[in-house]
Amino acid sequence: MKAFTSHTGVVAPLDRANVDTDMIIPKQFLKSIKRTGFGKNLFDELRYLDEGKPDQDCTGRPLNKEFVLNQPRYAGVSVLLARKNFGCGSSREHAPWALDDYGFRCVIAPSFADIFFNNCFKNGLLPVVLDEQTVDQLFSACEAQEGYKLTIDLERQVVVTPEGAKFAFEVDPFRKECLLKGLDEIGLTLQESATIQTFEVSHERKFPWLFAELRD
Amino acid sequence: MVGRTLYDKLWDDHLVKSRDDGSALLYIDRQLLHEVTSPQAFEGLRLAGRKPWRINANLATPDHNVPTTVSERKEGIEGIVDPVSRIQVQTLDDNCDEFGIVQYAMKDIRQGIVHVVGPEQGATLPGMTVVCGDSHTATHGAFGALAHGIGTSEVEHVLATQCLVAKKMKNMRVRVEGELGRGVTAKDIVLAVIGKIGTAGGTGCAIEFTGSAIESLSMEGRMTICNMAIEAGARVGLVAVDRNTIDYVKGRPCAPTGSDWEAAVDYWLTLHTDVDAVFDYEVELAAEDIKPQVTWGTSPEMVAAVDRCVPDPEQEDDETKAEGIRRALTYMGLEAGQALTSIQLDRVFIGSCTNSRIEDLREAAAVVKGRKVAETIKQAMVVPGSGLVKKQAEEEGLDQIFIEAGLEWREPGCSMCLAMNADRLGEGEHCASTSNRNFEGRQGFGGRTHLVSPAMAAAAAVTGRFIDVRDLMEESA
Ligand code: SF4
């Protein structure tokens, strides 16, 4: 997995609560059996005026000029600023894949839906929770100043503004460690194989019916 | 020792290891797989040269992409017209073959929506941990199983290690006491709960549904409720095990038998919350207050009783909420203050992992029986949740009731719930749908979804607009 230590990037403000995963990456693009290539269809229904099709060349499609990512001042963004309950809806990991593929490294919001939040960490994308008031401030700052950048320092767990203001955020120690080092979680768990096997043996003794063959 | 909640018990029985940093390894008894969220997980295994830890814990079936017309289904995978869908279903088939995973493939009568198939086969059992790369895995919690949706990286992790890195959730209890009115169903309960606590109300929680109204529900009804726990933000929905649960499981193909059965039942009957257990959050609803529900907006929390009106954003004090309502009304093409019963519908969809089980189909059939689909409705379709649900419905003659009334009787799959196959809404069309999500574009680009119960969807099909299903029931009574 891609490591995340500290990142400084231009911020895109997506001023909308409850952004769901269907909005982040509509279902027709989930038919891909790959993990990459979703960036061009990120926020497809908000970004383009026509209906997107899988495997389509998006360069000539009519753009929704109003949409934040289509405004020239937000070219090259890598930090997404969003409202509460970001990423609600389905478990599709295609949502963080699409954000990552587009070039985002971090999403800042007052709250996230659980599964999306979890999925971000597996893909080197850092979700940061800041309180609603701080997020409001950042929205204003970002809209007021073209090219507004934030630094997200995972090691120190702070978001730093260009003026030097710092906002602390929480992150669970295990996830932090994995992200900082870009660790392979499966490899980590497999280091505990012996413990898992011991558990499995006693689990089977207690609940033998859970280990019966499935009917084919 | 203080009492434990049902969730606490399930957690404790599967805890392999707690780590110092607060994370834990949880043992997974069953993983369900479908074609959309598994290809990248199998690919990951292959790239790392890893093998599944316990093949037999996994069960697969294709559901999201499969076509639902008889003609497109006849030829199996080769017959799928959309080449991209075909590749995805084929990939699941190939992966199951390569790794030796049991699959109910497209032509198998047991194929269906993964959350219908698991319980139907007894592959979901009380006391299990169940995961699937699908947020509606919460459905299986109806059996007193700890079940939740996971992402594709986690699918790969579970395949490789039989464990999930997890963090304990908070406990929430939603208690619904009293007796439901006639024509009011499990779907109305869960929509009312979401209306009350909001789509983020259960974030970070496992919700246990309790109370006399839940106890008197069938297993199908309990599955409908747990299915939509995720729409209230909770990854896990739960109902305690009781005689209903055990009766449902008994005799299912994968259910234990003989002395295993006896031992299992003894254990299963301990799967309830202790009386002195403490919940982090409590929510209460009176069953008598719940009326048939209809969503008017683009989030499941944008819901009201059918006799109400579309809300007015100007009456909303919270500016973010008001903006949300304005945006939803524009998308939905509705006016503030308009009666829900005045919404004209174009299509009706009865199906999805929320409401495609036999009981759901019986409820819908009872309403359309002897009636005709309104002329203004372009299409009304019924999509059973599995091949076996379809067969049973046909044995009961429900298919004939639907067909005579002018509804289409389809092959099993997810269908128009998310429109990954050919079943979808046209731009601007309103649909009465028994599915679980009314997000923008969910059922087709520009489509407008209204979530309702099967009985309400059936009533909408015959009247062409929303109507309190109880009015129709009085007419036929
Ligand atoms: S029926 Fe709908 S919600 Fe359920 S698994 Fe299929 S697509 Fe998902």
XYZ file of N, CA and C and ligand atoms in Angstrom, chain B residues 34 63-64 113-115 134-136 227 351-354 413-415 417-418 435-437 442, ligand 1:
77
model
N -19.909 -11.841 -4.336
C -20.624 -11.632 -5.606
C -19.662 -11.015 -6.607
N -25.160 -11.664 -8.822
C -26.487 -11.072 -8.654
C -26.637 -9.663 -9.234
N -25.632 -8.820 -9.063
C -25.805 -7.422 -9.448
C -25.982 -7.212 -10.953
N -30.019 -13.008 -5.159
C -29.335 -11.923 -4.462
C -28.652 -12.537 -3.240
N -27.400 -12.231 -3.091
C -26.580 -12.876 -2.079
C -27.222 -12.839 -0.671
N -27.916 -11.764 -0.369
C -28.520 -11.651 0.974
C -29.841 -12.410 1.102
N -20.435 -5.948 0.443
C -21.719 -5.345 0.126
C -22.331 -4.811 1.415
N -22.710 -3.540 1.392
C -23.150 -2.917 2.644
C -24.427 -3.536 3.215
N -25.226 -4.165 2.367
C -26.481 -4.738 2.878
C -26.319 -6.094 3.550
N -31.593 -5.172 7.033
C -31.062 -4.775 5.724
C -30.825 -3.273 5.659
N -38.773 -5.719 -5.625
C -37.621 -6.616 -5.611
C -36.560 -6.079 -4.673
N -35.309 -6.504 -4.842
C -34.117 -6.120 -4.071
C -33.952 -6.943 -2.801
N -32.753 -6.871 -2.229
C -32.470 -7.646 -1.019
C -33.292 -7.164 0.170
N -33.945 -6.022 0.044
C -34.820 -5.550 1.121
C -36.171 -6.262 1.073
N -32.450 -11.500 -9.356
C -31.226 -10.702 -9.362
C -31.489 -9.349 -8.716
N -30.468 -8.513 -8.708
C -30.602 -7.183 -8.089
C -31.436 -6.250 -8.951
N -31.292 -6.407 -10.260
C -32.160 -5.698 -11.187
C -32.169 -4.193 -10.971
N -32.757 -2.346 -8.612
C -32.336 -1.766 -7.334
C -31.171 -0.821 -7.568
N -30.252 -1.232 -8.422
C -29.143 -0.326 -8.735
C -28.860 -0.248 -10.214
N -36.829 -1.106 -2.980
C -35.409 -1.240 -2.663
C -35.029 -0.364 -1.468
N -33.756 -0.069 -1.330
C -33.301 0.586 -0.099
C -32.624 1.927 -0.287
N -32.345 2.322 -1.526
C -31.639 3.593 -1.718
C -32.317 4.438 -2.777
N -29.456 6.437 -8.744
C -29.312 5.057 -8.293
C -29.989 4.050 -9.240
S -30.504 -5.833 -4.256
Fe -29.672 -3.793 -4.385
S -28.947 -3.267 -2.384
Fe -29.289 -5.452 -2.440
S -27.314 -6.342 -2.906
Fe -28.395 -6.049 -4.846
S -27.824 -4.026 -5.531
Fe -27.218 -4.153 -3.405
